[in-house]
Short mmCIF file of N, CA and C in Angstrom, two decimals:
data_model
loop_
_atom_site.label_atom_id
_atom_site.label_comp_id
_atom_site.label_asym_id
_atom_site.label_seq_id
_atom_site.Cartn_x
_atom_site.Cartn_y
_atom_site.Cartn_z
N GLY A 1 0.80 -1.19 0.00
CA GLY A 1 0.00 0.00 0.00
C GLY A 1 0.84 1.25 0.00
N ARG A 2 0.16 2.33 0.23
CA ARG A 2 0.81 3.63 0.20
C ARG A 2 1.35 4.03 1.57
N GLY A 3 1.06 3.22 2.58
CA GLY A 3 1.59 3.51 3.91
C GLY A 3 0.79 4.60 4.61
N GLU A 4 1.16 4.84 5.85
CA GLU A 4 0.48 5.85 6.68
C GLU A 4 0.62 7.23 6.03
N GLY A 5 -0.50 7.84 5.70
CA GLY A 5 -0.48 9.17 5.10
C GLY A 5 -0.14 9.19 3.62
N GLY A 6 0.19 8.03 3.05
CA GLY A 6 0.59 7.98 1.64
C GLY A 6 -0.53 8.38 0.71
N GLY A 7 -1.77 7.99 1.06
CA GLY A 7 -2.91 8.36 0.23
C GLY A 7 -3.12 9.86 0.23
N LEU A 8 -2.93 10.49 1.37
CA LEU A 8 -3.09 11.94 1.46
C LEU A 8 -1.97 12.66 0.70
N ARG A 9 -0.76 12.13 0.79
CA ARG A 9 0.36 12.71 0.03
C ARG A 9 0.10 12.60 -1.48
N THR A 10 -0.37 11.43 -1.90
CA THR A 10 -0.69 11.24 -3.32
C THR A 10 -1.79 12.19 -3.75
N PHE A 11 -2.79 12.35 -2.91
CA PHE A 11 -3.89 13.27 -3.20
C PHE A 11 -3.36 14.69 -3.40
N PHE A 12 -2.53 15.18 -2.49
CA PHE A 12 -1.99 16.53 -2.63
C PHE A 12 -1.11 16.65 -3.88
N LEU A 13 -0.33 15.63 -4.18
CA LEU A 13 0.48 15.65 -5.40
C LEU A 13 -0.42 15.74 -6.64
N LEU A 14 -1.46 14.91 -6.68
CA LEU A 14 -2.38 14.94 -7.83
C LEU A 14 -3.10 16.27 -7.95
N MET A 15 -3.48 16.86 -6.83
CA MET A 15 -4.17 18.16 -6.89
C MET A 15 -3.20 19.27 -7.30
N GLY A 16 -1.94 19.16 -6.91
CA GLY A 16 -0.94 20.12 -7.39
C GLY A 16 -0.77 20.00 -8.90
N LEU A 17 -0.69 18.77 -9.38
CA LEU A 17 -0.57 18.55 -10.83
C LEU A 17 -1.82 19.01 -11.56
N TYR A 18 -2.98 18.82 -10.94
CA TYR A 18 -4.22 19.28 -11.57
C TYR A 18 -4.23 20.81 -11.62
N GLY A 19 -3.69 21.46 -10.59
CA GLY A 19 -3.55 22.91 -10.61
C GLY A 19 -2.64 23.36 -11.75
N VAL A 20 -1.57 22.61 -11.98
CA VAL A 20 -0.68 22.89 -13.12
C VAL A 20 -1.47 22.78 -14.42
N THR A 21 -2.24 21.70 -14.54
CA THR A 21 -3.01 21.47 -15.76
C THR A 21 -4.09 22.52 -15.97
N MET A 22 -4.85 22.84 -14.92
CA MET A 22 -5.92 23.83 -15.05
C MET A 22 -5.34 25.20 -15.41
N SER A 23 -4.15 25.50 -14.90
CA SER A 23 -3.56 26.81 -15.19
C SER A 23 -3.23 26.96 -16.68
N LEU A 24 -3.11 25.84 -17.37
CA LEU A 24 -2.86 25.91 -18.82
C LEU A 24 -4.00 26.65 -19.51
N VAL A 25 -5.22 26.28 -19.19
CA VAL A 25 -6.37 26.96 -19.79
C VAL A 25 -6.43 28.41 -19.30
N GLU A 26 -6.26 28.58 -18.00
CA GLU A 26 -6.35 29.92 -17.42
C GLU A 26 -5.27 30.86 -17.97
N ALA A 27 -4.07 30.35 -18.17
CA ALA A 27 -2.95 31.19 -18.60
C ALA A 27 -2.94 31.44 -20.10
N LEU A 28 -3.38 30.46 -20.88
CA LEU A 28 -3.16 30.56 -22.33
C LEU A 28 -4.39 30.82 -23.18
N LEU A 29 -5.55 30.41 -22.73
CA LEU A 29 -6.71 30.48 -23.62
C LEU A 29 -6.94 31.89 -24.15
N PHE A 30 -6.99 32.88 -23.27
CA PHE A 30 -7.29 34.23 -23.72
C PHE A 30 -6.10 34.88 -24.43
N LEU A 31 -4.90 34.48 -24.06
CA LEU A 31 -3.72 34.93 -24.78
C LEU A 31 -3.77 34.40 -26.22
N GLN A 32 -4.08 33.13 -26.36
CA GLN A 32 -4.20 32.52 -27.68
C GLN A 32 -5.33 33.16 -28.48
N MET A 33 -6.45 33.42 -27.81
CA MET A 33 -7.58 34.05 -28.50
C MET A 33 -7.18 35.41 -29.06
N ALA A 34 -6.45 36.18 -28.29
CA ALA A 34 -6.03 37.52 -28.74
C ALA A 34 -4.93 37.43 -29.79
N ARG A 35 -3.89 36.68 -29.49
CA ARG A 35 -2.71 36.63 -30.37
C ARG A 35 -2.92 35.82 -31.64
N ASP A 36 -3.38 34.59 -31.46
CA ASP A 36 -3.42 33.65 -32.58
C ASP A 36 -4.70 33.73 -33.39
N PHE A 37 -5.80 34.06 -32.72
CA PHE A 37 -7.09 34.02 -33.39
C PHE A 37 -7.66 35.40 -33.69
N GLY A 38 -7.13 36.44 -33.08
CA GLY A 38 -7.71 37.77 -33.25
C GLY A 38 -9.15 37.83 -32.80
N SER A 39 -9.48 37.09 -31.74
CA SER A 39 -10.86 37.01 -31.25
C SER A 39 -11.34 38.35 -30.73
N THR A 40 -12.64 38.56 -30.85
CA THR A 40 -13.24 39.79 -30.35
C THR A 40 -13.43 39.70 -28.83
N LYS A 41 -13.58 40.84 -28.21
CA LYS A 41 -13.88 40.87 -26.77
C LYS A 41 -15.23 40.21 -26.51
N LYS A 42 -16.14 40.31 -27.46
CA LYS A 42 -17.45 39.66 -27.33
C LYS A 42 -17.29 38.15 -27.22
N LEU A 43 -16.45 37.55 -28.06
CA LEU A 43 -16.22 36.11 -27.99
C LEU A 43 -15.53 35.75 -26.68
N MET A 44 -14.57 36.56 -26.25
CA MET A 44 -13.91 36.29 -24.98
C MET A 44 -14.90 36.33 -23.82
N GLY A 45 -15.81 37.29 -23.86
CA GLY A 45 -16.85 37.37 -22.84
C GLY A 45 -17.77 36.17 -22.87
N LEU A 46 -18.13 35.73 -24.07
CA LEU A 46 -19.00 34.57 -24.21
C LEU A 46 -18.32 33.32 -23.65
N VAL A 47 -17.05 33.14 -23.95
CA VAL A 47 -16.29 32.00 -23.45
C VAL A 47 -16.26 32.01 -21.92
N THR A 48 -16.06 33.19 -21.34
CA THR A 48 -16.06 33.32 -19.88
C THR A 48 -17.43 32.99 -19.31
N LEU A 49 -18.47 33.52 -19.93
CA LEU A 49 -19.84 33.28 -19.47
C LEU A 49 -20.18 31.80 -19.51
N VAL A 50 -19.88 31.15 -20.61
CA VAL A 50 -20.20 29.72 -20.74
C VAL A 50 -19.47 28.93 -19.65
N GLY A 51 -18.18 29.19 -19.46
CA GLY A 51 -17.42 28.46 -18.45
C GLY A 51 -17.98 28.67 -17.06
N THR A 52 -18.32 29.89 -16.73
CA THR A 52 -18.87 30.20 -15.41
C THR A 52 -20.23 29.54 -15.20
N CYS A 53 -21.08 29.60 -16.21
CA CYS A 53 -22.42 29.01 -16.10
C CYS A 53 -22.38 27.49 -15.94
N THR A 54 -21.36 26.84 -16.47
CA THR A 54 -21.29 25.38 -16.34
C THR A 54 -20.84 24.96 -14.95
N GLU A 55 -20.24 25.87 -14.18
CA GLU A 55 -19.81 25.53 -12.83
C GLU A 55 -20.99 25.42 -11.87
N TYR A 56 -21.91 26.37 -11.97
CA TYR A 56 -22.95 26.50 -10.95
C TYR A 56 -23.75 25.23 -10.69
N PRO A 57 -24.32 24.59 -11.72
CA PRO A 57 -25.13 23.40 -11.43
C PRO A 57 -24.33 22.29 -10.74
N LEU A 58 -23.07 22.18 -11.08
CA LEU A 58 -22.25 21.13 -10.48
C LEU A 58 -21.87 21.47 -9.05
N PHE A 59 -21.56 22.74 -8.79
CA PHE A 59 -21.33 23.14 -7.40
C PHE A 59 -22.59 22.92 -6.57
N ALA A 60 -23.74 23.27 -7.12
CA ALA A 60 -25.00 23.15 -6.39
C ALA A 60 -25.34 21.69 -6.07
N ARG A 61 -24.95 20.76 -6.92
CA ARG A 61 -25.26 19.33 -6.74
C ARG A 61 -24.08 18.53 -6.21
N SER A 62 -23.00 19.19 -5.84
CA SER A 62 -21.77 18.48 -5.51
C SER A 62 -21.92 17.51 -4.34
N ASP A 63 -22.62 17.91 -3.29
CA ASP A 63 -22.78 16.99 -2.15
C ASP A 63 -23.46 15.69 -2.57
N ALA A 64 -24.53 15.82 -3.34
CA ALA A 64 -25.24 14.63 -3.81
C ALA A 64 -24.37 13.79 -4.74
N LEU A 65 -23.62 14.44 -5.61
CA LEU A 65 -22.74 13.72 -6.53
C LEU A 65 -21.65 12.96 -5.77
N ILE A 66 -21.08 13.61 -4.76
CA ILE A 66 -20.04 12.95 -3.97
C ILE A 66 -20.62 11.76 -3.21
N ARG A 67 -21.78 11.94 -2.60
CA ARG A 67 -22.41 10.83 -1.87
C ARG A 67 -22.70 9.65 -2.80
N ARG A 68 -23.15 9.97 -4.00
CA ARG A 68 -23.55 8.89 -4.93
C ARG A 68 -22.36 8.21 -5.59
N HIS A 69 -21.36 9.02 -6.02
CA HIS A 69 -20.28 8.46 -6.84
C HIS A 69 -18.93 8.40 -6.13
N GLY A 70 -18.74 9.22 -5.11
CA GLY A 70 -17.47 9.22 -4.38
C GLY A 70 -16.47 10.23 -4.93
N HIS A 71 -15.49 10.53 -4.11
CA HIS A 71 -14.47 11.52 -4.44
C HIS A 71 -13.64 11.11 -5.66
N VAL A 72 -13.18 9.88 -5.62
CA VAL A 72 -12.27 9.42 -6.68
C VAL A 72 -12.97 9.43 -8.04
N ALA A 73 -14.21 8.97 -8.08
CA ALA A 73 -14.95 8.97 -9.35
C ALA A 73 -15.12 10.39 -9.89
N MET A 74 -15.40 11.33 -9.00
CA MET A 74 -15.55 12.72 -9.45
C MET A 74 -14.22 13.26 -9.99
N LEU A 75 -13.14 12.93 -9.32
CA LEU A 75 -11.83 13.37 -9.81
C LEU A 75 -11.47 12.69 -11.13
N ARG A 76 -11.85 11.45 -11.28
CA ARG A 76 -11.62 10.75 -12.56
C ARG A 76 -12.37 11.44 -13.70
N VAL A 77 -13.64 11.76 -13.47
CA VAL A 77 -14.43 12.43 -14.50
C VAL A 77 -13.81 13.79 -14.83
N ALA A 78 -13.42 14.54 -13.81
CA ALA A 78 -12.80 15.85 -14.05
C ALA A 78 -11.54 15.72 -14.89
N HIS A 79 -10.69 14.76 -14.54
CA HIS A 79 -9.46 14.55 -15.31
C HIS A 79 -9.76 14.12 -16.74
N GLY A 80 -10.73 13.21 -16.91
CA GLY A 80 -11.09 12.79 -18.26
C GLY A 80 -11.61 13.96 -19.09
N CYS A 81 -12.45 14.79 -18.49
CA CYS A 81 -12.95 15.98 -19.19
C CYS A 81 -11.81 16.93 -19.53
N MET A 82 -10.84 17.03 -18.63
CA MET A 82 -9.70 17.91 -18.91
C MET A 82 -8.89 17.40 -20.10
N VAL A 83 -8.70 16.10 -20.20
CA VAL A 83 -7.98 15.54 -21.35
C VAL A 83 -8.72 15.88 -22.63
N VAL A 84 -10.03 15.65 -22.66
CA VAL A 84 -10.84 15.95 -23.85
C VAL A 84 -10.77 17.45 -24.16
N ARG A 85 -10.90 18.28 -23.14
CA ARG A 85 -10.87 19.74 -23.32
C ARG A 85 -9.54 20.19 -23.92
N LEU A 86 -8.43 19.70 -23.39
CA LEU A 86 -7.12 20.15 -23.88
C LEU A 86 -6.83 19.62 -25.28
N VAL A 87 -7.20 18.39 -25.57
CA VAL A 87 -7.03 17.88 -26.93
C VAL A 87 -7.90 18.70 -27.89
N GLY A 88 -9.11 19.01 -27.47
CA GLY A 88 -9.98 19.85 -28.28
C GLY A 88 -9.38 21.23 -28.52
N LEU A 89 -8.84 21.84 -27.47
CA LEU A 89 -8.21 23.17 -27.63
C LEU A 89 -7.01 23.11 -28.57
N ALA A 90 -6.32 21.99 -28.58
CA ALA A 90 -5.17 21.84 -29.49
C ALA A 90 -5.61 21.82 -30.95
N CYS A 91 -6.85 21.50 -31.19
CA CYS A 91 -7.36 21.39 -32.57
C CYS A 91 -8.05 22.65 -33.07
N VAL A 92 -8.27 23.63 -32.19
CA VAL A 92 -8.98 24.84 -32.58
C VAL A 92 -8.11 25.70 -33.49
N THR A 93 -8.74 26.26 -34.51
CA THR A 93 -8.06 27.20 -35.42
C THR A 93 -8.78 28.54 -35.35
N ALA A 94 -8.20 29.54 -35.97
CA ALA A 94 -8.86 30.86 -36.00
C ALA A 94 -10.24 30.75 -36.65
N ALA A 95 -10.37 29.91 -37.66
CA ALA A 95 -11.66 29.76 -38.35
C ALA A 95 -12.70 29.06 -37.49
N THR A 96 -12.26 28.10 -36.66
CA THR A 96 -13.22 27.33 -35.86
C THR A 96 -13.44 27.93 -34.47
N ALA A 97 -12.60 28.86 -34.06
CA ALA A 97 -12.65 29.41 -32.70
C ALA A 97 -14.01 29.95 -32.28
N PRO A 98 -14.72 30.72 -33.13
CA PRO A 98 -15.99 31.29 -32.66
C PRO A 98 -17.03 30.26 -32.24
N ILE A 99 -16.97 29.07 -32.79
CA ILE A 99 -17.91 28.01 -32.41
C ILE A 99 -17.24 27.04 -31.44
N ALA A 100 -16.02 26.63 -31.75
CA ALA A 100 -15.35 25.59 -30.96
C ALA A 100 -15.05 26.03 -29.53
N LEU A 101 -14.63 27.26 -29.32
CA LEU A 101 -14.25 27.67 -27.97
C LEU A 101 -15.43 27.72 -27.00
N PRO A 102 -16.57 28.31 -27.37
CA PRO A 102 -17.70 28.23 -26.43
C PRO A 102 -18.15 26.78 -26.17
N VAL A 103 -18.12 25.94 -27.20
CA VAL A 103 -18.50 24.54 -27.01
C VAL A 103 -17.53 23.85 -26.06
N LEU A 104 -16.22 24.06 -26.26
CA LEU A 104 -15.24 23.44 -25.37
C LEU A 104 -15.33 23.97 -23.94
N GLN A 105 -15.78 25.21 -23.79
CA GLN A 105 -15.94 25.78 -22.45
C GLN A 105 -17.05 25.10 -21.66
N LEU A 106 -17.92 24.35 -22.33
CA LEU A 106 -18.93 23.57 -21.61
C LEU A 106 -18.26 22.56 -20.69
N LEU A 107 -17.01 22.22 -20.97
CA LEU A 107 -16.27 21.28 -20.13
C LEU A 107 -15.64 21.94 -18.90
N HIS A 108 -15.69 23.27 -18.82
CA HIS A 108 -15.07 23.93 -17.68
C HIS A 108 -15.72 23.52 -16.36
N GLY A 109 -17.02 23.48 -16.32
CA GLY A 109 -17.71 23.09 -15.09
C GLY A 109 -17.28 21.71 -14.61
N PRO A 110 -17.37 20.70 -15.46
CA PRO A 110 -16.88 19.39 -15.02
C PRO A 110 -15.40 19.39 -14.64
N CYS A 111 -14.59 20.12 -15.39
CA CYS A 111 -13.15 20.15 -15.09
C CYS A 111 -12.87 20.80 -13.74
N PHE A 112 -13.50 21.93 -13.47
CA PHE A 112 -13.20 22.66 -12.23
C PHE A 112 -14.12 22.28 -11.08
N ALA A 113 -15.41 22.40 -11.27
CA ALA A 113 -16.34 22.22 -10.15
C ALA A 113 -16.30 20.79 -9.59
N LEU A 114 -16.26 19.79 -10.47
CA LEU A 114 -16.19 18.42 -9.96
C LEU A 114 -14.90 18.17 -9.21
N ALA A 115 -13.79 18.63 -9.78
CA ALA A 115 -12.49 18.41 -9.14
C ALA A 115 -12.39 19.16 -7.81
N TRP A 116 -12.78 20.42 -7.81
CA TRP A 116 -12.59 21.21 -6.60
C TRP A 116 -13.48 20.74 -5.46
N THR A 117 -14.75 20.45 -5.76
CA THR A 117 -15.64 20.01 -4.68
C THR A 117 -15.22 18.64 -4.15
N ALA A 118 -14.81 17.75 -5.02
CA ALA A 118 -14.33 16.44 -4.57
C ALA A 118 -13.07 16.59 -3.74
N ALA A 119 -12.19 17.48 -4.16
CA ALA A 119 -10.93 17.69 -3.43
C ALA A 119 -11.17 18.27 -2.04
N VAL A 120 -12.01 19.29 -1.96
CA VAL A 120 -12.30 19.92 -0.67
C VAL A 120 -12.96 18.90 0.27
N SER A 121 -13.91 18.14 -0.25
CA SER A 121 -14.61 17.15 0.56
C SER A 121 -13.66 16.04 1.00
N PHE A 122 -12.81 15.57 0.09
CA PHE A 122 -11.86 14.51 0.44
C PHE A 122 -10.89 14.99 1.51
N ALA A 123 -10.36 16.20 1.34
CA ALA A 123 -9.41 16.73 2.32
C ALA A 123 -10.06 16.81 3.70
N ALA A 124 -11.32 17.19 3.76
CA ALA A 124 -12.03 17.26 5.04
C ALA A 124 -12.25 15.86 5.62
N ASP A 125 -12.66 14.93 4.77
CA ASP A 125 -12.96 13.58 5.24
C ASP A 125 -11.71 12.79 5.63
N ALA A 126 -10.58 13.10 5.01
CA ALA A 126 -9.35 12.32 5.21
C ALA A 126 -8.50 12.82 6.38
N THR A 127 -8.93 13.88 7.03
CA THR A 127 -8.14 14.43 8.13
C THR A 127 -8.97 14.48 9.41
N PRO A 128 -8.30 14.39 10.54
CA PRO A 128 -9.03 14.51 11.80
C PRO A 128 -9.64 15.91 11.94
N PRO A 129 -10.73 16.03 12.70
CA PRO A 129 -11.40 17.33 12.82
C PRO A 129 -10.48 18.49 13.21
N GLN A 130 -9.52 18.25 14.08
CA GLN A 130 -8.63 19.32 14.52
C GLN A 130 -7.65 19.76 13.44
N LEU A 131 -7.54 19.01 12.35
CA LEU A 131 -6.62 19.36 11.26
C LEU A 131 -7.34 19.76 9.98
N ARG A 132 -8.65 19.84 10.00
CA ARG A 132 -9.40 20.12 8.77
C ARG A 132 -9.09 21.49 8.19
N ALA A 133 -8.99 22.51 9.01
CA ALA A 133 -8.66 23.84 8.49
C ALA A 133 -7.26 23.84 7.88
N THR A 134 -6.34 23.13 8.51
CA THR A 134 -4.98 23.01 7.97
C THR A 134 -4.99 22.28 6.64
N ALA A 135 -5.79 21.22 6.55
CA ALA A 135 -5.88 20.46 5.30
C ALA A 135 -6.45 21.32 4.18
N GLN A 136 -7.47 22.13 4.48
CA GLN A 136 -8.05 23.00 3.46
C GLN A 136 -7.03 24.05 3.01
N SER A 137 -6.29 24.58 3.95
CA SER A 137 -5.25 25.56 3.61
C SER A 137 -4.16 24.91 2.76
N ALA A 138 -3.77 23.70 3.13
CA ALA A 138 -2.75 22.99 2.34
C ALA A 138 -3.26 22.69 0.94
N LEU A 139 -4.53 22.31 0.83
CA LEU A 139 -5.12 22.05 -0.49
C LEU A 139 -5.12 23.32 -1.35
N SER A 140 -5.59 24.41 -0.80
CA SER A 140 -5.63 25.68 -1.55
C SER A 140 -4.23 26.10 -1.98
N THR A 141 -3.27 25.97 -1.07
CA THR A 141 -1.89 26.35 -1.40
C THR A 141 -1.32 25.44 -2.48
N THR A 142 -1.57 24.15 -2.34
CA THR A 142 -1.06 23.19 -3.32
C THR A 142 -1.64 23.45 -4.71
N TYR A 143 -2.94 23.66 -4.79
CA TYR A 143 -3.62 23.82 -6.07
C TYR A 143 -3.39 25.20 -6.67
N TYR A 144 -3.72 26.23 -5.90
CA TYR A 144 -3.73 27.59 -6.45
C TYR A 144 -2.36 28.26 -6.47
N VAL A 145 -1.52 27.99 -5.48
CA VAL A 145 -0.22 28.67 -5.41
C VAL A 145 0.85 27.85 -6.10
N LEU A 146 1.06 26.62 -5.63
CA LEU A 146 2.11 25.79 -6.22
C LEU A 146 1.74 25.33 -7.62
N GLY A 147 0.57 24.67 -7.75
CA GLY A 147 0.17 24.15 -9.05
C GLY A 147 -0.01 25.23 -10.10
N ALA A 148 -0.85 26.21 -9.80
CA ALA A 148 -1.11 27.28 -10.76
C ALA A 148 0.12 28.15 -10.98
N GLY A 149 0.91 28.35 -9.94
CA GLY A 149 2.13 29.16 -10.08
C GLY A 149 3.14 28.50 -11.00
N VAL A 150 3.43 27.24 -10.73
CA VAL A 150 4.36 26.49 -11.59
C VAL A 150 3.78 26.38 -13.00
N GLY A 151 2.49 26.06 -13.08
CA GLY A 151 1.86 25.90 -14.38
C GLY A 151 1.89 27.16 -15.22
N SER A 152 1.62 28.30 -14.62
CA SER A 152 1.63 29.55 -15.39
C SER A 152 2.98 29.81 -16.03
N VAL A 153 4.04 29.57 -15.29
CA VAL A 153 5.39 29.76 -15.83
C VAL A 153 5.69 28.69 -16.88
N LEU A 154 5.44 27.44 -16.53
CA LEU A 154 5.71 26.32 -17.43
C LEU A 154 4.99 26.47 -18.77
N TRP A 155 3.69 26.71 -18.70
CA TRP A 155 2.90 26.77 -19.93
C TRP A 155 3.20 28.02 -20.74
N SER A 156 3.52 29.12 -20.10
CA SER A 156 3.88 30.34 -20.84
C SER A 156 5.17 30.12 -21.62
N VAL A 157 6.14 29.48 -20.99
CA VAL A 157 7.41 29.18 -21.68
C VAL A 157 7.16 28.21 -22.82
N ALA A 158 6.35 27.17 -22.56
CA ALA A 158 6.05 26.19 -23.61
C ALA A 158 5.32 26.83 -24.78
N TYR A 159 4.35 27.70 -24.48
CA TYR A 159 3.59 28.38 -25.54
C TYR A 159 4.51 29.26 -26.39
N GLU A 160 5.37 30.02 -25.74
CA GLU A 160 6.30 30.89 -26.48
C GLU A 160 7.30 30.07 -27.29
N SER A 161 7.71 28.92 -26.78
CA SER A 161 8.73 28.10 -27.45
C SER A 161 8.17 27.18 -28.53
N PHE A 162 6.98 26.61 -28.28
CA PHE A 162 6.48 25.57 -29.16
C PHE A 162 5.12 25.87 -29.79
N GLY A 163 4.42 26.86 -29.28
CA GLY A 163 3.09 27.18 -29.79
C GLY A 163 2.00 26.51 -28.97
N ALA A 164 0.77 26.84 -29.32
CA ALA A 164 -0.37 26.40 -28.53
C ALA A 164 -0.64 24.90 -28.65
N ARG A 165 -0.63 24.38 -29.86
CA ARG A 165 -1.01 22.97 -30.06
C ARG A 165 -0.15 22.01 -29.24
N PRO A 166 1.19 22.06 -29.36
CA PRO A 166 2.00 21.13 -28.54
C PRO A 166 1.84 21.38 -27.04
N THR A 167 1.61 22.64 -26.66
CA THR A 167 1.45 22.95 -25.24
C THR A 167 0.16 22.33 -24.70
N TYR A 168 -0.93 22.49 -25.43
CA TYR A 168 -2.19 21.86 -24.99
C TYR A 168 -2.06 20.34 -24.95
N LEU A 169 -1.38 19.76 -25.92
CA LEU A 169 -1.21 18.30 -25.94
C LEU A 169 -0.35 17.82 -24.78
N ALA A 170 0.66 18.60 -24.41
CA ALA A 170 1.48 18.25 -23.24
C ALA A 170 0.61 18.31 -21.97
N GLY A 171 -0.24 19.30 -21.88
CA GLY A 171 -1.16 19.38 -20.75
C GLY A 171 -2.12 18.20 -20.71
N ALA A 172 -2.60 17.80 -21.88
CA ALA A 172 -3.49 16.64 -21.96
C ALA A 172 -2.76 15.38 -21.50
N ALA A 173 -1.49 15.25 -21.86
CA ALA A 173 -0.70 14.09 -21.42
C ALA A 173 -0.52 14.10 -19.90
N LEU A 174 -0.29 15.27 -19.32
CA LEU A 174 -0.17 15.37 -17.86
C LEU A 174 -1.49 14.99 -17.19
N ALA A 175 -2.60 15.49 -17.71
CA ALA A 175 -3.91 15.14 -17.15
C ALA A 175 -4.19 13.65 -17.30
N ALA A 176 -3.79 13.07 -18.43
CA ALA A 176 -3.99 11.64 -18.65
C ALA A 176 -3.14 10.81 -17.68
N ALA A 177 -1.92 11.25 -17.42
CA ALA A 177 -1.06 10.54 -16.46
C ALA A 177 -1.66 10.59 -15.07
N SER A 178 -2.18 11.74 -14.69
CA SER A 178 -2.84 11.86 -13.39
C SER A 178 -4.11 11.00 -13.35
N ALA A 179 -4.84 10.97 -14.45
CA ALA A 179 -6.05 10.14 -14.53
C ALA A 179 -5.69 8.66 -14.37
N ALA A 180 -4.55 8.26 -14.93
CA ALA A 180 -4.12 6.87 -14.79
C ALA A 180 -3.82 6.54 -13.33
N GLU A 181 -3.22 7.48 -12.62
CA GLU A 181 -2.98 7.27 -11.18
C GLU A 181 -4.31 7.16 -10.44
N LEU A 182 -5.27 8.00 -10.81
CA LEU A 182 -6.60 7.94 -10.18
C LEU A 182 -7.31 6.63 -10.51
N ALA A 183 -7.08 6.12 -11.71
CA ALA A 183 -7.73 4.86 -12.12
C ALA A 183 -7.30 3.72 -11.22
N ALA A 184 -6.08 3.82 -10.70
CA ALA A 184 -5.56 2.78 -9.82
C ALA A 184 -5.95 3.01 -8.36
N ALA A 185 -6.52 4.18 -8.07
CA ALA A 185 -6.84 4.54 -6.68
C ALA A 185 -8.14 3.93 -6.21
N ASP A 186 -8.17 3.68 -4.94
CA ASP A 186 -9.41 3.28 -4.29
C ASP A 186 -10.03 4.50 -3.67
N GLU A 187 -11.33 4.45 -3.40
CA GLU A 187 -12.01 5.54 -2.69
C GLU A 187 -11.44 5.54 -1.32
#
């Protein structure tokens, strides 16, 4: 097995990597829309609106989803959606962007809301009551500071060096590797 605390260490590692992966979309999508596609502010607003609207229903139903399917299953779905989303983004062109980007943003809710609610719930359930606030702080730091911080730098360098398509595909490979680890995990 993973030993005492090994499951929690693996969880934090996977959430840090997921933060790296999610930051790819956050760091590059709008940069790519402006630079590579010449997208209008209207399209950028629509993409933001679609992504935000897809989060709400999943956040609202998260407790029921976790009770029914479990933390690991929710994280698996989020990772699978992220792989599909990043491969899809790698295929978008300036001509297809006005339709493809809002459609791909429909995956934002599953990618973020399912992962974040499952992660917060798991961190709470996996730690003793006196350490729950510490676990939530560690989760936020791992995902938003370490994961997103490293990811923003990593993906920006990759985008400048190799372009959007290889960068999105590298992110999809990272999400797929994390998904493979989750596939082997027990609840």
